[in-house]
Coordinates of C-alpha atoms in Angstrom, one line a residue:
M1 CA 82.7 42.4 -45.4
R2 CA 79.7 40.2 -45.4
D3 CA 76.0 40.5 -46.4
C4 CA 74.3 39.0 -43.3
F5 CA 70.8 38.0 -42.3
C6 CA 69.3 36.1 -39.4
T7 CA 66.6 33.5 -39.2
I8 CA 64.4 32.5 -36.3
N9 CA 63.7 28.7 -36.1
L10 CA 61.5 26.4 -34.0
D11 CA 63.7 23.4 -33.8
Q12 CA 64.8 23.3 -37.5
E13 CA 61.7 24.9 -39.0
E14 CA 62.3 28.5 -40.1
V15 CA 59.5 30.8 -39.0
F16 CA 61.0 34.3 -39.7
R17 CA 64.0 35.9 -41.3
T18 CA 65.4 39.4 -41.2
Q19 CA 66.3 41.5 -44.2
V20 CA 69.9 41.3 -45.5
V21 CA 72.3 43.9 -44.1
E22 CA 74.9 44.5 -46.8
K23 CA 78.7 44.9 -46.4
S24 CA 79.0 44.8 -42.6
L25 CA 80.8 42.8 -40.0
S26 CA 78.7 44.3 -37.3
P27 CA 75.2 44.4 -38.8
F28 CA 72.3 46.0 -36.8
F29 CA 69.0 44.3 -37.7
G30 CA 66.7 46.2 -35.3
E31 CA 63.6 44.0 -36.2
E32 CA 60.8 42.9 -34.0
F33 CA 58.8 39.7 -34.4
Y34 CA 55.7 38.7 -32.5
F35 CA 54.3 35.2 -33.0
E36 CA 52.3 32.5 -31.3
I37 CA 53.7 29.0 -31.1
P38 CA 51.0 26.4 -32.1
R39 CA 53.0 23.2 -31.5
I40 CA 55.4 21.5 -29.1
F41 CA 59.0 22.4 -29.7
Q42 CA 62.4 21.7 -28.1
Y43 CA 64.6 24.7 -29.1
L44 CA 64.2 28.3 -30.2
S45 CA 67.1 28.8 -32.5
F46 CA 68.7 31.8 -34.3
Y47 CA 71.0 31.3 -37.3
I48 CA 73.3 33.9 -38.8
Y49 CA 73.9 33.5 -42.6
D50 CA 76.3 35.1 -45.0
K51 CA 74.3 35.8 -48.2
N52 CA 75.8 34.2 -51.3
V53 CA 74.2 35.1 -54.6
L54 CA 75.8 32.3 -56.7
Q55 CA 76.0 29.5 -54.1
R56 CA 74.1 28.3 -51.1
D57 CA 74.0 30.8 -48.2
L58 CA 76.8 30.1 -45.7
R59 CA 75.8 29.5 -42.0
I60 CA 78.1 31.5 -39.8
G61 CA 76.8 30.4 -36.5
K62 CA 73.8 29.7 -34.4
I63 CA 72.2 30.1 -30.9
A64 CA 69.9 27.3 -29.6
I65 CA 67.9 28.0 -26.5
K66 CA 66.0 25.2 -24.8
K67 CA 62.3 25.7 -24.2
E68 CA 62.9 25.2 -20.5
D69 CA 65.5 28.0 -20.4
L70 CA 63.4 30.7 -22.3
S71 CA 61.9 32.0 -19.0
I72 CA 65.5 32.7 -17.8
Y73 CA 66.1 35.2 -20.6
S74 CA 62.5 36.5 -21.0
G75 CA 62.3 40.3 -20.7
K76 CA 66.1 40.8 -20.7
E77 CA 68.5 42.0 -23.3
T78 CA 71.3 39.4 -23.6
W79 CA 74.4 38.8 -25.6
F80 CA 74.7 35.2 -26.8
I81 CA 77.9 33.6 -28.2
L82 CA 77.4 32.2 -31.6
Q83 CA 78.1 28.4 -31.8
P84 CA 79.4 26.6 -34.9
V85 CA 76.9 24.8 -37.1
D86 CA 77.6 21.2 -38.2
S87 CA 75.5 18.1 -39.1
N88 CA 76.1 16.5 -35.7
S89 CA 74.5 19.5 -33.9
E90 CA 71.5 19.8 -36.1
V91 CA 69.2 17.3 -34.4
Q92 CA 65.4 17.1 -34.0
G93 CA 62.7 14.4 -33.7
K94 CA 61.9 11.6 -31.4
V95 CA 62.0 7.8 -31.3
H96 CA 59.4 5.3 -30.0
L97 CA 61.1 2.3 -28.3
E98 CA 60.0 -0.8 -26.5
L99 CA 62.6 -2.6 -24.3
K100 CA 62.6 -5.7 -22.2
L101 CA 65.0 -8.0 -20.4
N102 CA 64.2 -11.7 -20.7
E103 CA 65.7 -14.4 -18.6
L104 CA 66.5 -17.5 -20.7
I105 CA 67.6 -21.1 -19.7
T106 CA 70.1 -22.6 -22.2
D107 CA 70.2 -26.2 -23.4
N108 CA 72.8 -27.0 -20.8
G109 CA 70.7 -25.6 -17.9
S110 CA 72.6 -22.3 -17.5
V111 CA 70.9 -19.0 -17.2
C112 CA 71.5 -15.9 -19.4
Q113 CA 69.7 -12.7 -20.1
Q114 CA 68.4 -11.5 -23.4
L115 CA 67.7 -7.8 -24.3
V116 CA 64.8 -7.3 -26.6
V117 CA 64.7 -3.9 -28.4
Q118 CA 61.7 -3.1 -30.6
L119 CA 62.1 0.1 -32.7
K120 CA 58.6 1.1 -33.4
E121 CA 58.7 4.5 -35.2
C122 CA 60.2 8.0 -35.4
H123 CA 58.5 11.3 -35.6
G124 CA 59.6 14.8 -36.7
L125 CA 62.9 14.0 -38.3
P126 CA 64.4 17.0 -40.2
L127 CA 64.1 17.8 -43.8
I128 CA 67.2 17.3 -45.9
N129 CA 67.7 20.1 -48.5
G130 CA 64.0 20.9 -48.1
Q131 CA 62.8 17.3 -48.8
N132 CA 61.9 14.3 -46.6
C133 CA 64.8 12.1 -45.7
D134 CA 65.6 8.4 -46.3
P135 CA 66.1 7.3 -42.7
Y136 CA 67.4 4.1 -41.2
A137 CA 68.6 3.2 -37.7
T138 CA 71.4 1.3 -36.1
V139 CA 70.6 -0.5 -32.8
S140 CA 73.7 -1.3 -30.7
V141 CA 74.6 -2.7 -27.3
V142 CA 77.8 -1.1 -26.3
G143 CA 80.2 -1.9 -23.4
P144 CA 83.8 -1.7 -22.5
S145 CA 84.7 -4.7 -24.6
R146 CA 81.8 -5.1 -27.0
N147 CA 79.9 -3.3 -29.7
D148 CA 77.1 -5.4 -31.1
Q149 CA 75.3 -3.5 -33.9
K150 CA 72.3 -4.2 -36.0
K151 CA 70.5 -2.2 -38.7
T152 CA 67.0 -1.5 -39.8
K153 CA 65.7 -1.2 -43.4
V154 CA 65.8 2.2 -45.1
K155 CA 62.5 4.0 -45.2
K156 CA 62.1 6.2 -48.3
K157 CA 61.0 9.8 -48.3
T158 CA 59.6 10.3 -44.9
S159 CA 60.2 12.3 -41.7
N160 CA 57.9 10.0 -39.7
P161 CA 59.2 6.4 -40.5
Q162 CA 57.4 3.3 -39.2
F163 CA 60.1 0.7 -38.5
N164 CA 58.4 -1.9 -36.3
E165 CA 61.5 -4.1 -36.2
T166 CA 62.7 -6.2 -33.2
F167 CA 66.3 -7.0 -32.3
Y168 CA 67.7 -9.5 -29.8
F169 CA 71.0 -9.2 -27.8
E170 CA 72.6 -11.4 -25.2
V171 CA 73.6 -9.0 -22.4
T172 CA 75.4 -11.4 -20.0
R173 CA 77.5 -14.4 -20.6
S174 CA 76.1 -17.7 -19.6
S175 CA 76.7 -18.1 -15.8
S176 CA 78.1 -21.6 -16.4
Y177 CA 81.3 -19.9 -17.5
T178 CA 81.8 -18.5 -14.0
K179 CA 82.0 -19.8 -10.4
K180 CA 79.0 -17.6 -9.4
S181 CA 75.6 -19.0 -8.7
Q182 CA 73.9 -20.6 -11.7
F183 CA 70.9 -18.3 -11.1
Q184 CA 72.7 -14.9 -10.4
V185 CA 73.1 -12.2 -13.0
E186 CA 76.5 -10.7 -13.4
E187 CA 75.7 -7.2 -12.2
E188 CA 79.0 -5.7 -13.2
D189 CA 78.3 -6.6 -16.8
I190 CA 74.9 -4.8 -16.9
E191 CA 76.3 -1.8 -15.1
K192 CA 78.6 -1.1 -18.0
L193 CA 76.2 -1.8 -20.9
E194 CA 74.0 0.7 -22.8
V195 CA 71.6 0.5 -25.7
R196 CA 72.3 3.1 -28.4
I197 CA 70.0 4.0 -31.2
D198 CA 71.5 6.1 -34.0
L199 CA 69.4 7.6 -36.8
W200 CA 70.9 8.2 -40.2
N201 CA 69.8 9.6 -43.6
N202 CA 70.8 7.2 -46.4
G203 CA 73.1 9.1 -48.7
N204 CA 73.2 6.6 -51.6
L205 CA 76.2 8.0 -53.5
V206 CA 77.3 10.4 -50.8
Q207 CA 78.1 9.9 -47.1
D208 CA 75.2 9.1 -44.8
L209 CA 74.0 12.0 -42.7
F210 CA 73.7 11.7 -38.9
L211 CA 70.2 12.6 -37.6
G212 CA 70.6 12.0 -33.9
E213 CA 71.0 9.4 -31.2
I214 CA 69.7 8.2 -27.9
K215 CA 71.5 6.2 -25.1
I216 CA 69.8 4.0 -22.5
P217 CA 71.7 2.2 -19.7
V218 CA 70.7 -1.4 -19.6
K219 CA 70.8 -1.4 -15.8
T220 CA 67.7 0.8 -15.7
L221 CA 65.6 -2.0 -17.3
G222 CA 63.7 -4.6 -15.5
S223 CA 61.8 -7.8 -16.5
D224 CA 58.7 -5.8 -17.3
T225 CA 58.2 -4.3 -20.8
F226 CA 59.2 -0.7 -20.9
Q227 CA 58.2 1.6 -23.7
A228 CA 58.6 5.4 -24.2
W229 CA 59.3 8.2 -26.6
Y230 CA 62.9 9.5 -26.5
L231 CA 64.0 12.9 -27.9
L232 CA 67.0 12.5 -30.3
Q233 CA 70.2 14.1 -29.0
P234 CA 73.3 15.5 -30.8
K235 CA 76.3 13.2 -31.1
D236 CA 78.7 13.5 -28.1
N237 CA 82.0 14.4 -29.8
G238 CA 85.0 13.8 -27.5
N239 CA 87.6 15.0 -29.9
K240 CA 86.8 18.7 -30.0
S241 CA 89.6 21.1 -29.9
G242 CA 90.2 23.0 -26.7
K243 CA 90.4 26.3 -28.5
S244 CA 87.1 27.2 -30.2
E245 CA 86.9 29.6 -33.1
D246 CA 85.2 32.9 -32.5
H247 CA 82.0 33.2 -34.5
G248 CA 80.8 36.4 -33.0
S249 CA 77.8 37.3 -30.8
L250 CA 74.1 38.1 -31.2
R251 CA 72.1 40.5 -29.0
L252 CA 68.5 39.5 -28.3
N253 CA 65.6 40.8 -26.3
I254 CA 63.2 37.8 -25.9
N255 CA 59.8 38.0 -24.3
Y256 CA 58.3 34.5 -23.8
A257 CA 55.1 33.5 -22.0
E258 CA 53.2 30.3 -21.7
D259 CA 49.4 30.4 -21.5
Y260 CA 47.2 27.4 -20.5
V261 CA 44.1 27.5 -22.8
L262 CA 41.0 25.5 -21.9
P263 CA 38.5 24.3 -24.4
S264 CA 36.4 27.2 -25.9
G265 CA 33.3 26.1 -24.1
Y266 CA 34.8 27.2 -20.8
Y267 CA 35.0 30.8 -22.0
G268 CA 31.4 31.2 -23.2
S269 CA 30.3 33.3 -20.2
L270 CA 33.4 35.6 -20.3
R271 CA 33.0 36.0 -24.1
D272 CA 29.3 37.1 -23.8
L273 CA 30.2 39.5 -21.0
L274 CA 33.0 41.1 -23.1
L275 CA 30.7 41.4 -26.1
K276 CA 28.1 43.3 -24.1
S277 CA 30.6 45.8 -22.9
S278 CA 29.6 48.6 -25.3
E279 CA 26.1 48.5 -23.8
V280 CA 27.2 49.0 -20.2
E281 CA 27.0 52.5 -18.7
P282 CA 29.3 53.9 -17.7
I283 CA 31.7 52.1 -20.0
S284 CA 34.4 52.1 -17.3
A285 CA 32.3 49.5 -15.5
S286 CA 32.3 47.1 -18.4
A287 CA 34.2 43.8 -18.4
A288 CA 36.3 44.8 -21.5
Y289 CA 37.3 48.1 -20.0
I290 CA 38.3 46.6 -16.7
L291 CA 40.2 43.7 -18.3
A292 CA 42.2 46.1 -20.5
E293 CA 43.1 48.2 -17.4
V294 CA 44.1 45.5 -15.0
C295 CA 46.5 43.6 -17.4
R296 CA 50.1 44.2 -16.4
D297 CA 51.2 44.2 -20.0
K298 CA 48.7 46.4 -21.8
Y299 CA 49.6 44.8 -25.1
D300 CA 48.7 41.3 -23.8
G301 CA 45.2 42.5 -22.9
I302 CA 44.4 44.8 -25.9
L303 CA 45.3 42.5 -28.8
P304 CA 43.0 39.5 -27.9
L305 CA 40.2 41.9 -26.9
V306 CA 40.4 43.7 -30.3
R307 CA 40.5 40.4 -32.1
L308 CA 37.4 39.2 -30.3
L309 CA 35.4 42.4 -30.9
L310 CA 36.5 42.4 -34.5
H311 CA 35.4 38.8 -35.0
H312 CA 31.9 39.5 -33.6
H313 CA 31.5 42.9 -35.3
R314 CA 31.4 44.9 -32.0
L315 CA 34.7 46.9 -32.2
V316 CA 33.2 50.1 -33.6
Q317 CA 30.6 50.3 -30.8
F318 CA 33.2 49.7 -28.1
V319 CA 35.8 52.2 -29.4
T320 CA 33.0 54.8 -29.7
A321 CA 31.9 54.3 -26.1
V322 CA 35.5 54.4 -24.8
A323 CA 36.4 57.5 -26.9
E324 CA 33.4 59.3 -25.7
L325 CA 34.5 58.8 -22.1
E326 CA 38.1 59.9 -22.9
L327 CA 36.9 63.1 -24.7
K328 CA 34.9 64.1 -21.7
E329 CA 38.1 64.3 -19.7
T330 CA 40.1 66.0 -22.4
Q331 CA 40.4 69.8 -21.9
E332 CA 42.8 70.7 -24.8
V333 CA 41.9 70.1 -28.4
N334 CA 45.6 69.7 -29.4
T335 CA 46.0 66.6 -27.2
I336 CA 43.0 64.5 -28.4
F337 CA 44.0 60.9 -29.1
R338 CA 47.7 61.7 -28.4
G339 CA 48.1 59.7 -25.2
N340 CA 48.5 55.9 -24.7
S341 CA 44.9 55.5 -23.7
L342 CA 42.5 52.5 -24.1
T343 CA 41.0 54.2 -27.2
T344 CA 44.3 54.8 -29.0
R345 CA 45.6 51.3 -28.1
C346 CA 42.5 49.7 -29.5
V347 CA 42.8 51.8 -32.7
D348 CA 46.5 50.9 -33.0
E349 CA 45.8 47.2 -32.9
M350 CA 42.8 47.5 -35.2
M351 CA 44.9 49.5 -37.8
K352 CA 47.6 46.9 -37.7
I353 CA 45.2 44.0 -38.2
V354 CA 42.9 45.4 -41.0
G355 CA 45.2 48.0 -42.6
K356 CA 48.3 46.1 -43.6
H357 CA 47.3 45.6 -47.2
Y358 CA 46.1 49.2 -47.5
L359 CA 49.5 50.5 -46.3
K360 CA 51.3 48.2 -48.7
V361 CA 49.3 49.2 -51.7
T362 CA 49.5 52.9 -50.8
L363 CA 53.1 53.4 -49.7
K364 CA 55.2 50.6 -51.1
P365 CA 55.8 52.3 -54.5
I366 CA 57.1 55.5 -53.0
L367 CA 59.2 53.7 -50.4
D368 CA 60.8 51.6 -53.2
E369 CA 61.6 54.7 -55.1
I370 CA 63.2 56.3 -52.1
C371 CA 65.4 53.2 -51.5
E372 CA 66.3 52.4 -55.1
N373 CA 66.9 56.0 -56.3
P374 CA 67.8 57.9 -53.1
K375 CA 68.3 61.7 -53.3
P376 CA 70.4 63.6 -50.8
C377 CA 68.1 65.3 -48.3
E378 CA 70.3 65.9 -45.2
I379 CA 69.5 69.3 -43.6
D380 CA 70.9 68.8 -40.1
P381 CA 73.8 71.3 -39.8
L382 CA 75.7 68.8 -37.7
K383 CA 75.6 66.1 -40.3
L384 CA 76.1 68.2 -43.5
K385 CA 79.4 67.6 -45.3
E386 CA 81.6 70.2 -46.9
G387 CA 80.3 71.2 -50.3
D388 CA 76.7 69.9 -49.7
N389 CA 74.0 72.0 -51.4
V390 CA 71.6 72.7 -48.6
E391 CA 69.0 74.2 -50.8
M392 CA 69.0 71.2 -53.1
H393 CA 68.6 68.9 -50.1
K394 CA 65.6 71.0 -48.9
E395 CA 64.0 70.6 -52.4
N396 CA 64.6 66.8 -52.3
L397 CA 63.1 66.6 -48.8
R398 CA 60.1 68.7 -49.8
Y399 CA 59.6 66.4 -52.8
Y400 CA 59.6 63.3 -50.6
V401 CA 57.2 64.8 -48.1
D402 CA 54.8 66.2 -50.7
K403 CA 54.7 62.9 -52.6
V404 CA 54.2 60.8 -49.4
F405 CA 51.5 63.2 -48.1
S406 CA 49.6 63.5 -51.4
T407 CA 49.7 59.7 -51.8
I408 CA 48.1 59.2 -48.4
V409 CA 45.5 62.0 -48.9
Q410 CA 44.5 60.5 -52.3
S411 CA 44.2 56.9 -50.9
S412 CA 40.8 57.3 -49.1
I413 CA 39.1 55.0 -51.7
S414 CA 41.4 52.2 -50.7
C415 CA 41.0 52.6 -46.9
P416 CA 39.3 49.5 -45.3
T417 CA 35.6 50.1 -44.5
L418 CA 36.1 49.2 -40.8
M419 CA 38.8 51.8 -40.4
C420 CA 36.6 54.4 -42.1
D421 CA 33.8 53.6 -39.7
V422 CA 36.0 53.8 -36.6
L423 CA 37.7 57.0 -37.7
C424 CA 34.4 58.6 -38.8
S425 CA 33.0 57.9 -35.3
L426 CA 36.1 59.4 -33.6
R427 CA 35.8 62.5 -35.9
R428 CA 32.1 63.0 -35.0
L429 CA 32.8 62.7 -31.2
A430 CA 35.7 65.1 -31.4
A431 CA 33.5 67.7 -33.3
E432 CA 30.8 67.4 -30.6
R433 CA 33.3 67.9 -27.8
F434 CA 35.0 70.9 -29.4
P435 CA 32.4 72.4 -31.8
T436 CA 34.3 75.7 -32.2
A437 CA 37.8 74.5 -32.5
V438 CA 39.6 75.7 -35.6
V439 CA 42.5 73.2 -35.4
L440 CA 40.2 70.2 -34.7
D441 CA 40.9 68.6 -38.1
Y442 CA 44.6 68.9 -37.7
S443 CA 44.6 67.4 -34.2
Y444 CA 42.3 64.6 -35.3
R445 CA 44.4 63.6 -38.3
T446 CA 47.4 63.1 -36.1
I447 CA 46.0 59.8 -35.0
I448 CA 46.5 58.5 -38.6
F449 CA 50.0 59.9 -39.0
Y450 CA 51.5 59.6 -35.5
R451 CA 49.9 56.3 -34.5
W452 CA 49.9 54.4 -37.7
I453 CA 51.5 55.5 -40.9
C454 CA 54.7 56.8 -39.4
R455 CA 55.3 53.5 -37.7
L456 CA 55.6 52.0 -41.1
R457 CA 59.3 53.0 -41.1
L458 CA 59.9 50.8 -38.0
R459 CA 57.9 47.8 -39.4
S460 CA 58.5 48.1 -43.1
C461 CA 60.8 45.1 -43.2
K462 CA 58.5 43.0 -41.1
L463 CA 55.5 43.9 -43.3
K464 CA 57.5 43.1 -46.5
F465 CA 57.1 46.7 -47.9
L466 CA 60.8 47.0 -48.9
N467 CA 62.6 44.6 -51.3
K468 CA 65.8 44.8 -49.2
L469 CA 67.0 46.5 -46.1
P470 CA 68.4 50.0 -47.1
L471 CA 71.9 51.0 -46.4
P472 CA 72.5 53.2 -43.4
A473 CA 72.8 56.3 -45.5
I474 CA 69.5 55.7 -47.2
L475 CA 67.9 55.0 -43.9
Q476 CA 69.0 58.5 -42.8
K477 CA 67.2 60.0 -45.8
N478 CA 64.1 57.9 -45.1
N479 CA 64.1 59.2 -41.5
L480 CA 64.2 62.8 -42.7
H481 CA 61.1 62.7 -44.9
F482 CA 59.1 61.2 -42.0
L483 CA 60.4 63.7 -39.4
P484 CA 57.9 66.5 -40.3
I485 CA 55.0 64.3 -39.4
E486 CA 56.4 61.8 -36.9
S487 CA 56.5 61.7 -33.1
N488 CA 58.5 59.6 -30.7
T489 CA 56.9 56.2 -31.2
E490 CA 58.7 54.6 -28.3
E491 CA 57.6 57.3 -25.8
E492 CA 54.0 57.0 -27.0
T493 CA 53.8 53.2 -26.8
G494 CA 56.1 52.5 -23.9
R495 CA 57.3 49.4 -25.8
K496 CA 60.9 49.1 -27.0
P497 CA 61.4 47.2 -30.3
I498 CA 63.3 43.9 -30.0
A499 CA 66.8 44.4 -31.4
L500 CA 68.9 41.7 -33.0
H501 CA 72.6 42.8 -33.0
I502 CA 75.5 40.7 -34.1
F503 CA 79.3 41.2 -34.2
V504 CA 81.0 38.8 -36.5
S505 CA 84.7 38.5 -36.5

């Protein structure tokens, strides 16, 4: 058995990691991550680790998806075969080179060609054990019967070394040695030659670590100076065994989109139009309402809209106007704010943005207690074991529900002001629409439990509420104490959480 976790990396920079799933060869992570990518990258990678308390965590395998291939897998649930991890495959960064072929006349009048390679700099080399590396480069001209190699100086503690070193190589023999024309280059020689740049980390007392390589055929060069940035590539190992070891598989559901963003000045008119939406009558004719309704993916439209209105302090007015329109069309008090409407979607995003700290302060202590000192509370007849005390389980369940509920009810003083303003406005509108409804308060409060607090169970790991991922049995107990107040989140939202699922042999 293994204690496994998964990390998500952009190139070799870790951006997220799952919680540890203990004692399993087929761990189910079931975690969802949403993030924007603020920089250029080559690979989106996933690493599976075996947690080791006393030593460094062991990397079991990885998946590396090229940026260009992400669109192929976007929106699909796919099983990926885990690949082995070694130093030769862990490559990132780029090299700035300048190359030129010079034609020289020797002292005896013969003609030869000289290759000039200027290694200017590198950018984005990986960290070694969390620290900048000590890189150097070898510059080689390689052919069937030659391997001329030269070496740069070592640059200390940097991932962006400036080399600015120039190397000279003779790429053809003097034509005086052949019967060919004194002024003709031996094309067959150039056809077989290539320039190879290898980057290494100077290991001092240990073996030097390979950082990547590039290969450029000499035949592609001309007499003009050619300079460019080249992405470092993994080493091409030709001695791999035909039978590869089975490292397992990882199941992913990836949604990837690229947006082309213009300078902010281009969006001034649209921003002003959206901010005036709460003043438009009817609200359904406003720019913000129309934008939210026409987006194919409702989440893509709502999240930036809520952020914009929050930033300019216009969210309360907009939600109030939209909720008023929704309530006019609502005939049953028990269904207010239950659907996946524009009002509830805006409130959902607002709660997630401004209420994270409130949730953590309010519920983390009780959730930690449930996970660290779990009490049996199974009451499903189909899941009860022989000898289980059902009455004791009911008491334990009642204890959990009462404690969670009382904690929430007593936390009003900690609730963010913006949330109080939005919820107060919704309560006022609901009372005006159903002035005689006895169950109004009950129906109204469901927006807090159904649409926000109960989703904590799905996002508790992502929001760092729990110290570790509970064992499956404990998860069942956690599910039960939420059941009395929880609805089907997936049916309400229409969005299925991304699942990471791995089988490790």
